Amino acid sequence: MNIFSAMFPPKCPVCRKISREGKKGVCISCRTEFDRLYCPRAVLNVENAEFCTAVFPYDSESVRSIIFRLKERSPQKLVDFVSEYLAKAVFQNDSLSKATLVTYVPRRRAAVRANGVDQAKYLAESLADRLGLPCRTLLTVTRKSQRQHSLGRTERRRNVRGLYAAREKLPYDSVILIDDIVTTGATASEAAKVLKKSGADSVYVLSLAH
């Protein structure tokens, strides 16, 4: 061990505890826990998308914790750790594995200004790198909107109506759309609708949690 390592021992990017073991800096305890939590499944029917799959349950305190950290800073090691599970879900799904492009649901402008990060973009970029696919910013936010978590199902749909616009026409057959959390599916549905109108043949929503 060198002097630098002794003074600044590596920390697990998930639990942030000092750890000298595990794969790619993630401690064995955290990797074991997230391996256990990993359970990709079709979580709900999202209008305008072929299907929606989430890899982790949002009711897990550990999952909520990493999502909060991704929204605040999106540390690269944590992004890379999470994208491992997103990639695993793609490889386990015949339709997703045929995708030609990865994109994401852009975060509200106010949130990006406040925290300086768009976690869905970082997740999409990391996933695309693992899959060997291009990652493109295909959607833009057109106006201000309320935060979705404080709204009911009907209000959520109204809140995101017309919220996104396409940046370009899509010559792509199948698109993976990354969103960090899917609850009612209103946001993902609106984003998928815009992608379809812009030329996407198929849109598959891949979410970190539900």
PDB file of C-alpha atoms in Angstrom:
ATOM      1  CA  MET A   1       0.000   0.000   0.000  1.00  0.00           C
ATOM      2  CA  ASN A   2       1.404   3.431  -0.926  1.00  0.00           C
ATOM      3  CA  ILE A   3       1.270   6.525   1.272  1.00  0.00           C
ATOM      4  CA  PHE A   4      -1.628   8.036  -0.671  1.00  0.00           C
ATOM      5  CA  SER A   5      -3.740   4.900  -0.222  1.00  0.00           C
ATOM      6  CA  ALA A   6      -2.923   4.837   3.467  1.00  0.00           C
ATOM      7  CA  MET A   7      -3.971   8.459   3.912  1.00  0.00           C
ATOM      8  CA  PHE A   8      -7.045   8.220   1.645  1.00  0.00           C
ATOM      9  CA  PRO A   9      -8.272   4.614   1.710  1.00  0.00           C
ATOM     10  CA  PRO A  10     -10.770   3.756  -1.038  1.00  0.00           C
ATOM     11  CA  LYS A  11     -14.457   3.974  -0.211  1.00  0.00           C
ATOM     12  CA  CYS A  12     -17.296   1.933  -1.602  1.00  0.00           C
ATOM     13  CA  PRO A  13     -19.256   4.205  -3.995  1.00  0.00           C
ATOM     14  CA  VAL A  14     -22.527   2.707  -2.754  1.00  0.00           C
ATOM     15  CA  CYS A  15     -22.319   2.752   1.058  1.00  0.00           C
ATOM     16  CA  ARG A  16     -19.339   5.174   1.156  1.00  0.00           C
ATOM     17  CA  LYS A  17     -17.608   3.120   3.817  1.00  0.00           C
ATOM     18  CA  ILE A  18     -13.902   2.377   3.617  1.00  0.00           C
ATOM     19  CA  SER A  19     -13.416  -0.798   1.638  1.00  0.00           C
ATOM     20  CA  ARG A  20     -10.388  -2.593   0.206  1.00  0.00           C
ATOM     21  CA  GLU A  21     -12.337  -5.484  -1.218  1.00  0.00           C
ATOM     22  CA  GLY A  22     -14.889  -6.127  -3.900  1.00  0.00           C
ATOM     23  CA  LYS A  23     -15.198  -5.627  -7.643  1.00  0.00           C
ATOM     24  CA  LYS A  24     -14.449  -2.160  -9.059  1.00  0.00           C
ATOM     25  CA  GLY A  25     -14.398  -0.573  -5.611  1.00  0.00           C
ATOM     26  CA  VAL A  26     -17.865  -1.779  -4.589  1.00  0.00           C
ATOM     27  CA  CYS A  27     -17.738  -3.650  -1.309  1.00  0.00           C
ATOM     28  CA  ILE A  28     -18.901  -7.253  -1.190  1.00  0.00           C
ATOM     29  CA  SER A  29     -21.734  -6.376   1.194  1.00  0.00           C
ATOM     30  CA  CYS A  30     -23.279  -3.811  -1.187  1.00  0.00           C
ATOM     31  CA  ARG A  31     -22.847  -5.971  -4.272  1.00  0.00           C
ATOM     32  CA  THR A  32     -24.481  -8.883  -2.477  1.00  0.00           C
ATOM     33  CA  GLU A  33     -27.408  -6.695  -1.410  1.00  0.00           C
ATOM     34  CA  PHE A  34     -28.039  -5.258  -4.874  1.00  0.00           C
ATOM     35  CA  ASP A  35     -27.665  -8.656  -6.499  1.00  0.00           C
ATOM     36  CA  ARG A  36     -30.454  -9.761  -4.176  1.00  0.00           C
ATOM     37  CA  LEU A  37     -32.611  -6.707  -4.944  1.00  0.00           C
ATOM     38  CA  TYR A  38     -32.155  -7.010  -8.706  1.00  0.00           C
ATOM     39  CA  CYS A  39     -35.415  -8.226 -10.196  1.00  0.00           C
ATOM     40  CA  PRO A  40     -36.232  -6.846 -13.667  1.00  0.00           C
ATOM     41  CA  ARG A  41     -39.895  -7.162 -14.582  1.00  0.00           C
ATOM     42  CA  ALA A  42     -42.550  -5.468 -16.640  1.00  0.00           C
ATOM     43  CA  VAL A  43     -43.785  -3.041 -14.015  1.00  0.00           C
ATOM     44  CA  LEU A  44     -46.744  -1.459 -15.799  1.00  0.00           C
ATOM     45  CA  ASN A  45     -48.199  -0.723 -19.181  1.00  0.00           C
ATOM     46  CA  VAL A  46     -46.767   2.582 -20.335  1.00  0.00           C
ATOM     47  CA  GLU A  47     -48.816   4.102 -23.116  1.00  0.00           C
ATOM     48  CA  ASN A  48     -46.836   4.739 -26.322  1.00  0.00           C
ATOM     49  CA  ALA A  49     -44.078   2.301 -25.278  1.00  0.00           C
ATOM     50  CA  GLU A  50     -43.748  -1.386 -26.064  1.00  0.00           C
ATOM     51  CA  PHE A  51     -43.125  -2.086 -22.402  1.00  0.00           C
ATOM     52  CA  CYS A  52     -41.490  -0.709 -19.266  1.00  0.00           C
ATOM     53  CA  THR A  53     -39.008  -2.599 -17.142  1.00  0.00           C
ATOM     54  CA  ALA A  54     -37.474  -1.582 -13.801  1.00  0.00           C
ATOM     55  CA  VAL A  55     -34.523  -3.349 -12.210  1.00  0.00           C
ATOM     56  CA  PHE A  56     -34.958  -2.453  -8.520  1.00  0.00           C
ATOM     57  CA  PRO A  57     -37.880  -1.930  -6.110  1.00  0.00           C
ATOM     58  CA  TYR A  58     -38.208   1.682  -4.962  1.00  0.00           C
ATOM     59  CA  ASP A  59     -39.451   0.610  -1.539  1.00  0.00           C
ATOM     60  CA  SER A  60     -35.894  -0.465  -0.666  1.00  0.00           C
ATOM     61  CA  GLU A  61     -34.094   2.071   1.504  1.00  0.00           C
ATOM     62  CA  SER A  62     -30.798   1.238  -0.215  1.00  0.00           C
ATOM     63  CA  VAL A  63     -32.290   1.886  -3.656  1.00  0.00           C
ATOM     64  CA  ARG A  64     -33.831   5.190  -2.566  1.00  0.00           C
ATOM     65  CA  SER A  65     -30.489   6.212  -1.116  1.00  0.00           C
ATOM     66  CA  ILE A  66     -28.516   5.711  -4.323  1.00  0.00           C
ATOM     67  CA  ILE A  67     -31.215   7.421  -6.408  1.00  0.00           C
ATOM     68  CA  PHE A  68     -30.993  10.468  -4.136  1.00  0.00           C
ATOM     69  CA  ARG A  69     -27.214  10.518  -4.493  1.00  0.00           C
ATOM     70  CA  LEU A  70     -27.455  10.189  -8.266  1.00  0.00           C
ATOM     71  CA  LYS A  71     -29.778  13.202  -8.369  1.00  0.00           C
ATOM     72  CA  GLU A  72     -27.465  15.276  -6.236  1.00  0.00           C
ATOM     73  CA  ARG A  73     -24.027  14.425  -7.678  1.00  0.00           C
ATOM     74  CA  SER A  74     -24.071  11.359  -9.963  1.00  0.00           C
ATOM     75  CA  PRO A  75     -20.577  10.124  -8.943  1.00  0.00           C
ATOM     76  CA  GLN A  76     -19.165   8.144 -11.862  1.00  0.00           C
ATOM     77  CA  LYS A  77     -18.370   4.978  -9.906  1.00  0.00           C
ATOM     78  CA  LEU A  78     -21.945   4.831  -8.629  1.00  0.00           C
ATOM     79  CA  VAL A  79     -23.331   5.480 -12.121  1.00  0.00           C
ATOM     80  CA  ASP A  80     -21.181   2.681 -13.514  1.00  0.00           C
ATOM     81  CA  PHE A  81     -22.246   0.310 -10.750  1.00  0.00           C
ATOM     82  CA  VAL A  82     -25.941   0.942 -11.388  1.00  0.00           C
ATOM     83  CA  SER A  83     -25.570   0.695 -15.168  1.00  0.00           C
ATOM     84  CA  GLU A  84     -24.245  -2.847 -14.734  1.00  0.00           C
ATOM     85  CA  TYR A  85     -27.742  -3.901 -13.696  1.00  0.00           C
ATOM     86  CA  LEU A  86     -29.404  -1.936 -16.482  1.00  0.00           C
ATOM     87  CA  ALA A  87     -27.141  -3.677 -18.998  1.00  0.00           C
ATOM     88  CA  LYS A  88     -27.892  -7.038 -17.451  1.00  0.00           C
ATOM     89  CA  ALA A  89     -31.620  -6.423 -17.939  1.00  0.00           C
ATOM     90  CA  VAL A  90     -31.022  -5.572 -21.601  1.00  0.00           C
ATOM     91  CA  PHE A  91     -29.060  -8.766 -22.227  1.00  0.00           C
ATOM     92  CA  GLN A  92     -31.834 -10.793 -20.601  1.00  0.00           C
ATOM     93  CA  ASN A  93     -34.535  -9.333 -22.858  1.00  0.00           C
ATOM     94  CA  ASP A  94     -34.671 -10.283 -26.543  1.00  0.00           C
ATOM     95  CA  SER A  95     -36.365  -7.044 -27.634  1.00  0.00           C
ATOM     96  CA  LEU A  96     -34.080  -4.730 -25.655  1.00  0.00           C
ATOM     97  CA  SER A  97     -30.986  -6.514 -26.930  1.00  0.00           C
ATOM     98  CA  LYS A  98     -31.939  -5.519 -30.493  1.00  0.00           C
ATOM     99  CA  ALA A  99     -32.048  -1.796 -29.718  1.00  0.00           C
ATOM    100  CA  THR A 100     -30.004   0.534 -31.903  1.00  0.00           C
ATOM    101  CA  LEU A 101     -29.898   3.611 -29.681  1.00  0.00           C
ATOM    102  CA  VAL A 102     -30.048   4.703 -26.035  1.00  0.00           C
ATOM    103  CA  THR A 103     -31.647   7.972 -24.950  1.00  0.00           C
ATOM    104  CA  TYR A 104     -33.181   9.335 -21.753  1.00  0.00           C
ATOM    105  CA  VAL A 105     -35.963  11.400 -20.231  1.00  0.00           C
ATOM    106  CA  PRO A 106     -34.352  14.806 -19.564  1.00  0.00           C
ATOM    107  CA  ARG A 107     -34.634  16.281 -16.109  1.00  0.00           C
ATOM    108  CA  ARG A 108     -36.523  19.507 -15.404  1.00  0.00           C
ATOM    109  CA  ARG A 109     -34.411  22.586 -16.099  1.00  0.00           C
ATOM    110  CA  ALA A 110     -34.821  23.902 -12.558  1.00  0.00           C
ATOM    111  CA  ALA A 111     -33.535  20.622 -11.115  1.00  0.00           C
ATOM    112  CA  VAL A 112     -30.484  20.620 -13.379  1.00  0.00           C
ATOM    113  CA  ARG A 113     -29.729  24.246 -12.488  1.00  0.00           C
ATOM    114  CA  ALA A 114     -30.062  23.487  -8.797  1.00  0.00           C
ATOM    115  CA  ASN A 115     -27.887  20.367  -8.736  1.00  0.00           C
ATOM    116  CA  GLY A 116     -25.880  20.603 -11.917  1.00  0.00           C
ATOM    117  CA  VAL A 117     -26.579  17.026 -12.994  1.00  0.00           C
ATOM    118  CA  ASP A 118     -29.028  15.028 -15.058  1.00  0.00           C
ATOM    119  CA  GLN A 119     -28.764  11.535 -13.634  1.00  0.00           C
ATOM    120  CA  ALA A 120     -30.761   9.886 -16.414  1.00  0.00           C
ATOM    121  CA  LYS A 121     -28.284  11.243 -18.968  1.00  0.00           C
ATOM    122  CA  TYR A 122     -25.321   9.806 -17.073  1.00  0.00           C
ATOM    123  CA  LEU A 123     -27.045   6.448 -16.701  1.00  0.00           C
ATOM    124  CA  ALA A 124     -27.909   6.390 -20.403  1.00  0.00           C
ATOM    125  CA  GLU A 125     -24.323   7.230 -21.393  1.00  0.00           C
ATOM    126  CA  SER A 126     -22.868   4.550 -19.137  1.00  0.00           C
ATOM    127  CA  LEU A 127     -25.360   1.954 -20.368  1.00  0.00           C
ATOM    128  CA  ALA A 128     -24.755   2.825 -24.018  1.00  0.00           C
ATOM    129  CA  ASP A 129     -21.017   2.422 -23.465  1.00  0.00           C
ATOM    130  CA  ARG A 130     -21.575  -1.062 -22.059  1.00  0.00           C
ATOM    131  CA  LEU A 131     -23.831  -2.016 -24.957  1.00  0.00           C
ATOM    132  CA  GLY A 132     -21.645  -0.495 -27.651  1.00  0.00           C
ATOM    133  CA  LEU A 133     -24.527   1.708 -28.814  1.00  0.00           C
ATOM    134  CA  PRO A 134     -24.770   5.442 -29.453  1.00  0.00           C
ATOM    135  CA  CYS A 135     -26.357   7.596 -26.758  1.00  0.00           C
ATOM    136  CA  ARG A 136     -28.195  10.640 -28.067  1.00  0.00           C
ATOM    137  CA  THR A 137     -30.013  13.499 -26.378  1.00  0.00           C
ATOM    138  CA  LEU A 138     -33.212  13.247 -28.416  1.00  0.00           C
ATOM    139  CA  LEU A 139     -35.624  15.128 -26.175  1.00  0.00           C
ATOM    140  CA  THR A 140     -35.662  18.642 -24.811  1.00  0.00           C
ATOM    141  CA  VAL A 141     -37.831  20.175 -22.077  1.00  0.00           C
ATOM    142  CA  THR A 142     -40.061  22.872 -23.558  1.00  0.00           C
ATOM    143  CA  ARG A 143     -41.423  24.626 -20.480  1.00  0.00           C
ATOM    144  CA  LYS A 144     -41.553  24.748 -16.702  1.00  0.00           C
ATOM    145  CA  SER A 145     -43.487  22.061 -14.857  1.00  0.00           C
ATOM    146  CA  GLN A 146     -44.314  20.999 -11.337  1.00  0.00           C
ATOM    147  CA  ARG A 147     -42.494  18.187  -9.597  1.00  0.00           C
ATOM    148  CA  GLN A 148     -44.368  14.979 -10.307  1.00  0.00           C
ATOM    149  CA  HIS A 149     -44.100  13.372  -6.868  1.00  0.00           C
ATOM    150  CA  SER A 150     -46.548  15.862  -5.322  1.00  0.00           C
ATOM    151  CA  LEU A 151     -49.277  15.228  -7.910  1.00  0.00           C
ATOM    152  CA  GLY A 152     -51.981  12.605  -8.347  1.00  0.00           C
ATOM    153  CA  ARG A 153     -52.239  10.303 -11.374  1.00  0.00           C
ATOM    154  CA  THR A 154     -54.505  12.585 -13.445  1.00  0.00           C
ATOM    155  CA  GLU A 155     -52.541  15.695 -12.513  1.00  0.00           C
ATOM    156  CA  ARG A 156     -49.282  14.004 -13.486  1.00  0.00           C
ATOM    157  CA  ARG A 157     -50.527  13.296 -16.988  1.00  0.00           C
ATOM    158  CA  ARG A 158     -51.695  16.891 -17.354  1.00  0.00           C
ATOM    159  CA  ASN A 159     -48.436  18.232 -15.948  1.00  0.00           C
ATOM    160  CA  VAL A 160     -46.249  16.511 -18.560  1.00  0.00           C
ATOM    161  CA  ARG A 161     -48.520  16.973 -21.572  1.00  0.00           C
ATOM    162  CA  GLY A 162     -46.483  18.761 -24.237  1.00  0.00           C
ATOM    163  CA  LEU A 163     -43.496  18.952 -21.893  1.00  0.00           C
ATOM    164  CA  TYR A 164     -41.027  17.386 -24.337  1.00  0.00           C
ATOM    165  CA  ALA A 165     -40.065  18.069 -27.924  1.00  0.00           C
ATOM    166  CA  ALA A 166     -37.841  16.104 -30.277  1.00  0.00           C
ATOM    167  CA  ARG A 167     -34.459  17.533 -31.186  1.00  0.00           C
ATOM    168  CA  GLU A 168     -34.246  15.588 -34.457  1.00  0.00           C
ATOM    169  CA  LYS A 169     -35.943  13.045 -36.672  1.00  0.00           C
ATOM    170  CA  LEU A 170     -35.166   9.442 -35.809  1.00  0.00           C
ATOM    171  CA  PRO A 171     -33.989   6.917 -38.370  1.00  0.00           C
ATOM    172  CA  TYR A 172     -33.728   4.344 -35.604  1.00  0.00           C
ATOM    173  CA  ASP A 173     -35.812   1.184 -35.345  1.00  0.00           C
ATOM    174  CA  SER A 174     -35.676   0.554 -31.614  1.00  0.00           C
ATOM    175  CA  VAL A 175     -34.879   2.967 -28.792  1.00  0.00           C
ATOM    176  CA  ILE A 176     -34.128   2.312 -25.126  1.00  0.00           C
ATOM    177  CA  LEU A 177     -35.512   5.188 -23.064  1.00  0.00           C
ATOM    178  CA  ILE A 178     -33.872   5.598 -19.642  1.00  0.00           C
ATOM    179  CA  ASP A 179     -35.826   7.058 -16.723  1.00  0.00           C
ATOM    180  CA  ASP A 180     -34.593   6.807 -13.144  1.00  0.00           C
ATOM    181  CA  ILE A 181     -37.979   6.193 -11.472  1.00  0.00           C
ATOM    182  CA  VAL A 182     -41.301   5.130 -12.946  1.00  0.00           C
ATOM    183  CA  THR A 183     -44.432   5.470 -10.818  1.00  0.00           C
ATOM    184  CA  THR A 184     -47.608   6.095 -12.817  1.00  0.00           C
ATOM    185  CA  GLY A 185     -45.739   6.046 -16.127  1.00  0.00           C
ATOM    186  CA  ALA A 186     -47.024   9.473 -17.184  1.00  0.00           C
ATOM    187  CA  THR A 187     -43.587  10.976 -17.824  1.00  0.00           C
ATOM    188  CA  ALA A 188     -42.255   7.965 -19.717  1.00  0.00           C
ATOM    189  CA  SER A 189     -45.447   7.786 -21.770  1.00  0.00           C
ATOM    190  CA  GLU A 190     -45.198  11.414 -22.852  1.00  0.00           C
ATOM    191  CA  ALA A 191     -41.526  11.024 -23.752  1.00  0.00           C
ATOM    192  CA  ALA A 192     -42.216   7.823 -25.703  1.00  0.00           C
ATOM    193  CA  LYS A 193     -45.014   9.539 -27.617  1.00  0.00           C
ATOM    194  CA  VAL A 194     -42.672  12.267 -28.823  1.00  0.00           C
ATOM    195  CA  LEU A 195     -40.053   9.707 -29.856  1.00  0.00           C
ATOM    196  CA  LYS A 196     -42.627   7.722 -31.811  1.00  0.00           C
ATOM    197  CA  LYS A 197     -43.862  10.843 -33.617  1.00  0.00           C
ATOM    198  CA  SER A 198     -40.245  11.620 -34.515  1.00  0.00           C
ATOM    199  CA  GLY A 199     -39.690   8.294 -36.220  1.00  0.00           C
ATOM    200  CA  ALA A 200     -38.860   5.679 -33.578  1.00  0.00           C
ATOM    201  CA  ASP A 201     -40.416   2.328 -34.429  1.00  0.00           C
ATOM    202  CA  SER A 202     -40.206   0.874 -30.915  1.00  0.00           C
ATOM    203  CA  VAL A 203     -39.583   2.477 -27.522  1.00  0.00           C
ATOM    204  CA  TYR A 204     -38.595   0.385 -24.517  1.00  0.00           C
ATOM    205  CA  VAL A 205     -38.565   2.154 -21.167  1.00  0.00           C
ATOM    206  CA  LEU A 206     -35.801   0.969 -18.866  1.00  0.00           C
ATOM    207  CA  SER A 207     -36.020   2.347 -15.342  1.00  0.00           C
ATOM    208  CA  LEU A 208     -33.792   2.087 -12.326  1.00  0.00           C
ATOM    209  CA  ALA A 209     -36.696   1.672  -9.905  1.00  0.00           C
ATOM    210  CA  HIS A 210     -40.447   1.305  -9.603  1.00  0.00           C
TER     211      HIS A 210
END
